Structures are given as C-alpha cells and as structure tokens.
Amino acid sequence: MKKKPQDAGVRQTLRRALLEWREGLPREAQSAAAERVNAYLLDWLGARAPTTIGFCWPMRGEIDCRPTIEALIARAWQAVIPVVVALAAPMEFRSWRPGAPMGKDPYGIPIPLTPPAPPPAVLLLPLVAFDAQGYRLGYGGGYFDRTLAAL
C-alpha cells in the first residue's frame, strides 16, 4: 500500500469532497459498480488456491464485498474482518462467516464477536480514492498504516 506524502489539509479536503460525491451517487450506480467489482474480484481470486481473506464491513457508500467473500467461503476460503480494539493502535483480525454474531466497534462499524484470528494472506482495503500512481486516500485514521506496519 503506497501512501503519498501530502499536506493533511489537502487530503482532508479531497476526502470530504470525494465522500460527498460517492455517497450522493444514485443507488443504481452504486449497485452496478458493486456488481462489476465483485465479478472481477471473484474471477481473479477464485482462480487462486483458497487462503484467508480480510475485508471490511461496507460503510459510507463503499462497495459491499460480502457476495464475493461468501462465494469464496463456499470454495474453502476463510474470511476475517479487521477490528479496532484500541484507538490509535494496530487492528486485530477476527473470523467471519455469514450469520456470525456481530457487535460494533468504537466507530459504530459492525464487527464479529469471535476470537482473534491470524492475519489474512489477502486483504481488501477500504478507500476513499486512489490516484494514477496507486496511492490510496483512506479515511484518515491511520489504522491500516499501523496494522500493515505491525504485520
């Protein structure tokens, strides 16, 4: 994951504008984009040997990857969700399957109420945007930066 050095004010302005744009997309456009992304992910990942995949519960207009994750689980993959256990600290991973008992993290995001699990071999990261060089603009909390650095 590349992180482009930029002024924090510029990133915050971009983040705000892009989230507003994404959340304002018509439901049909969001659904069509999600279907295309999930089809691509399932095609690409489904051709690989089963392993553990990490993904995030969708929020703020993000693409819902659960259809892909559920299809991969049916193909013997294991799924985990990153969980904030302490503010400004790396996240831990917890196992997830459809129907797993869920709670909420400090930000109100659904999380599995399962024991900690090993980190995934594949991780789908949430993002607000990325540029032509592959730099990711996230939500600004630094959780994935800390988590990946710790791994």
mmCIF file of C-alpha atoms in Angstrom:
data_model
loop_
_atom_site.group_PDB
_atom_site.id
_atom_site.type_symbol
_atom_site.label_atom_id
_atom_site.label_comp_id
_atom_site.label_asym_id
_atom_site.label_seq_id
_atom_site.Cartn_x
_atom_site.Cartn_y
_atom_site.Cartn_z
ATOM 1 C CA MET A 1 0.000 0.000 0.000
ATOM 2 C CA LYS A 2 1.503 3.285 -1.040
ATOM 3 C CA LYS A 3 0.873 6.441 0.915
ATOM 4 C CA LYS A 4 1.571 9.668 -0.906
ATOM 5 C CA PRO A 5 3.095 12.443 1.170
ATOM 6 C CA GLN A 6 0.751 15.436 1.002
ATOM 7 C CA ASP A 7 -0.437 18.239 3.152
ATOM 8 C CA ALA A 8 -3.008 16.924 5.658
ATOM 9 C CA GLY A 9 -5.339 19.803 4.772
ATOM 10 C CA VAL A 10 -5.293 18.818 1.095
ATOM 11 C CA ARG A 11 -6.068 15.194 1.971
ATOM 12 C CA GLN A 12 -8.936 16.230 4.268
ATOM 13 C CA THR A 13 -10.445 18.487 1.589
ATOM 14 C CA LEU A 14 -10.189 15.709 -1.024
ATOM 15 C CA ARG A 15 -11.593 13.146 1.394
ATOM 16 C CA ARG A 16 -14.614 15.314 2.232
ATOM 17 C CA ALA A 17 -15.391 16.135 -1.418
ATOM 18 C CA LEU A 18 -14.976 12.558 -2.656
ATOM 19 C CA LEU A 19 -17.035 11.023 0.145
ATOM 20 C CA GLU A 20 -19.809 13.522 -0.538
ATOM 21 C CA TRP A 21 -19.690 12.637 -4.243
ATOM 22 C CA ARG A 22 -19.667 8.866 -3.581
ATOM 23 C CA GLU A 23 -22.467 8.989 -1.036
ATOM 24 C CA GLY A 24 -24.518 11.089 -3.460
ATOM 25 C CA LEU A 25 -24.360 8.561 -6.296
ATOM 26 C CA PRO A 26 -27.733 7.091 -7.238
ATOM 27 C CA ARG A 27 -28.371 3.665 -5.691
ATOM 28 C CA GLU A 28 -28.470 2.115 -9.197
ATOM 29 C CA ALA A 29 -24.970 3.418 -9.984
ATOM 30 C CA GLN A 30 -23.641 2.111 -6.667
ATOM 31 C CA SER A 31 -25.210 -1.312 -7.297
ATOM 32 C CA ALA A 32 -23.869 -1.518 -10.846
ATOM 33 C CA ALA A 33 -20.343 -0.615 -9.683
ATOM 34 C CA ALA A 34 -20.529 -3.151 -6.851
ATOM 35 C CA GLU A 35 -21.602 -5.894 -9.254
ATOM 36 C CA ARG A 36 -18.680 -5.135 -11.606
ATOM 37 C CA VAL A 37 -16.130 -5.054 -8.778
ATOM 38 C CA ASN A 38 -17.467 -8.234 -7.165
ATOM 39 C CA ALA A 39 -17.459 -10.065 -10.517
ATOM 40 C CA TYR A 40 -13.855 -9.027 -11.121
ATOM 41 C CA LEU A 41 -12.750 -9.990 -7.600
ATOM 42 C CA LEU A 42 -14.445 -13.379 -7.731
ATOM 43 C CA ASP A 43 -12.956 -14.117 -11.150
ATOM 44 C CA TRP A 44 -9.463 -13.061 -10.081
ATOM 45 C CA LEU A 45 -9.430 -14.501 -6.563
ATOM 46 C CA GLY A 46 -11.488 -17.583 -7.396
ATOM 47 C CA ALA A 47 -8.740 -18.770 -9.737
ATOM 48 C CA ARG A 48 -6.337 -18.980 -6.783
ATOM 49 C CA ALA A 49 -5.879 -21.589 -4.102
ATOM 50 C CA PRO A 50 -8.053 -20.996 -1.040
ATOM 51 C CA THR A 51 -6.459 -18.970 1.725
ATOM 52 C CA THR A 52 -7.554 -16.375 4.272
ATOM 53 C CA ILE A 53 -9.006 -13.092 3.018
ATOM 54 C CA GLY A 54 -9.621 -9.975 5.046
ATOM 55 C CA PHE A 55 -12.344 -7.500 4.178
ATOM 56 C CA CYS A 56 -14.169 -4.629 5.805
ATOM 57 C CA TRP A 57 -17.839 -4.209 6.529
ATOM 58 C CA PRO A 58 -19.098 -1.636 3.989
ATOM 59 C CA MET A 59 -19.776 1.909 5.144
ATOM 60 C CA ARG A 60 -20.219 5.367 3.648
ATOM 61 C CA GLY A 61 -21.115 4.145 0.163
ATOM 62 C CA GLU A 62 -18.294 1.601 -0.086
ATOM 63 C CA ILE A 63 -18.708 -1.428 -2.279
ATOM 64 C CA ASP A 64 -20.136 -4.367 -0.357
ATOM 65 C CA CYS A 65 -17.731 -7.268 -0.947
ATOM 66 C CA ARG A 66 -19.747 -9.774 1.064
ATOM 67 C CA PRO A 67 -21.101 -11.522 -2.080
ATOM 68 C CA THR A 68 -17.517 -12.235 -3.168
ATOM 69 C CA ILE A 69 -16.462 -13.270 0.337
ATOM 70 C CA GLU A 70 -19.437 -15.616 0.694
ATOM 71 C CA ALA A 71 -18.655 -17.198 -2.697
ATOM 72 C CA LEU A 72 -15.021 -17.666 -1.671
ATOM 73 C CA ILE A 73 -16.042 -19.195 1.661
ATOM 74 C CA ALA A 74 -18.092 -21.710 -0.353
ATOM 75 C CA ARG A 75 -14.799 -22.535 -2.140
ATOM 76 C CA ALA A 76 -12.967 -23.285 1.156
ATOM 77 C CA TRP A 77 -11.551 -19.802 1.804
ATOM 78 C CA GLN A 78 -11.531 -18.371 5.332
ATOM 79 C CA ALA A 79 -12.595 -14.771 5.973
ATOM 80 C CA VAL A 80 -11.535 -12.285 8.629
ATOM 81 C CA ILE A 81 -12.530 -8.719 9.416
ATOM 82 C CA PRO A 82 -10.121 -6.157 10.887
ATOM 83 C CA VAL A 83 -11.291 -4.831 14.243
ATOM 84 C CA VAL A 84 -10.321 -1.679 16.123
ATOM 85 C CA VAL A 85 -9.546 -2.851 19.660
ATOM 86 C CA ALA A 86 -7.766 0.311 20.821
ATOM 87 C CA LEU A 87 -7.738 3.800 19.380
ATOM 88 C CA ALA A 88 -4.525 4.746 17.505
ATOM 89 C CA ALA A 89 -3.289 1.120 17.599
ATOM 90 C CA PRO A 90 -2.997 -1.669 15.015
ATOM 91 C CA MET A 91 -6.184 -3.633 14.414
ATOM 92 C CA GLU A 92 -6.684 -7.320 15.130
ATOM 93 C CA PHE A 93 -8.461 -9.750 12.826
ATOM 94 C CA ARG A 94 -11.492 -11.845 13.723
ATOM 95 C CA SER A 95 -13.068 -14.726 11.827
ATOM 96 C CA TRP A 96 -16.266 -14.043 9.926
ATOM 97 C CA ARG A 97 -18.862 -16.242 8.265
ATOM 98 C CA PRO A 98 -22.412 -15.389 7.258
ATOM 99 C CA GLY A 99 -24.515 -15.446 10.409
ATOM 100 C CA ALA A 100 -21.549 -14.821 12.746
ATOM 101 C CA PRO A 101 -22.534 -12.973 15.927
ATOM 102 C CA MET A 102 -21.801 -9.271 15.441
ATOM 103 C CA GLY A 103 -21.238 -6.250 17.660
ATOM 104 C CA LYS A 104 -19.994 -2.712 16.952
ATOM 105 C CA ASP A 105 -16.562 -1.115 17.210
ATOM 106 C CA PRO A 106 -15.895 2.348 18.726
ATOM 107 C CA TYR A 107 -16.925 3.903 15.385
ATOM 108 C CA GLY A 108 -20.230 2.018 15.179
ATOM 109 C CA ILE A 109 -18.996 -0.360 12.460
ATOM 110 C CA PRO A 110 -20.262 -3.961 12.693
ATOM 111 C CA ILE A 111 -17.560 -6.406 13.843
ATOM 112 C CA PRO A 112 -17.555 -10.151 14.541
ATOM 113 C CA LEU A 113 -17.801 -11.194 18.174
ATOM 114 C CA THR A 114 -15.382 -14.049 17.525
ATOM 115 C CA PRO A 115 -11.895 -14.636 18.984
ATOM 116 C CA PRO A 116 -8.841 -13.046 17.345
ATOM 117 C CA ALA A 117 -7.626 -14.835 14.220
ATOM 118 C CA PRO A 118 -4.323 -14.870 12.330
ATOM 119 C CA PRO A 119 -3.875 -12.088 9.763
ATOM 120 C CA PRO A 120 -5.085 -12.746 6.220
ATOM 121 C CA ALA A 121 -2.937 -13.615 3.208
ATOM 122 C CA VAL A 122 -5.127 -11.307 1.083
ATOM 123 C CA LEU A 123 -6.618 -8.058 2.356
ATOM 124 C CA LEU A 124 -9.228 -5.899 0.655
ATOM 125 C CA LEU A 125 -8.698 -2.359 1.934
ATOM 126 C CA PRO A 126 -11.377 0.287 2.094
ATOM 127 C CA LEU A 127 -10.562 3.577 0.481
ATOM 128 C CA VAL A 128 -11.986 6.918 -0.420
ATOM 129 C CA ALA A 129 -9.956 7.225 -3.627
ATOM 130 C CA PHE A 130 -6.692 6.354 -5.347
ATOM 131 C CA ASP A 131 -4.664 8.154 -7.980
ATOM 132 C CA ALA A 132 -2.986 7.061 -11.225
ATOM 133 C CA GLN A 133 0.174 6.100 -9.316
ATOM 134 C CA GLY A 134 -1.760 3.786 -6.986
ATOM 135 C CA TYR A 135 -1.627 5.993 -3.889
ATOM 136 C CA ARG A 136 -4.560 5.341 -1.555
ATOM 137 C CA LEU A 137 -6.581 8.002 0.210
ATOM 138 C CA GLY A 138 -8.277 6.423 3.218
ATOM 139 C CA TYR A 139 -10.432 7.834 5.966
ATOM 140 C CA GLY A 140 -7.530 9.482 7.780
ATOM 141 C CA GLY A 141 -7.361 7.402 10.956
ATOM 142 C CA GLY A 142 -4.151 5.569 10.024
ATOM 143 C CA TYR A 143 -5.446 2.191 11.199
ATOM 144 C CA PHE A 144 -4.394 0.281 8.099
ATOM 145 C CA ASP A 145 -0.996 2.022 8.033
ATOM 146 C CA ARG A 146 -0.371 0.918 11.642
ATOM 147 C CA THR A 147 -1.789 -2.577 11.097
ATOM 148 C CA LEU A 148 0.209 -3.316 7.960
ATOM 149 C CA ALA A 149 3.384 -1.898 9.515
ATOM 150 C CA ALA A 150 2.865 -4.192 12.528
ATOM 151 C CA LEU A 151 2.485 -7.228 10.260
#
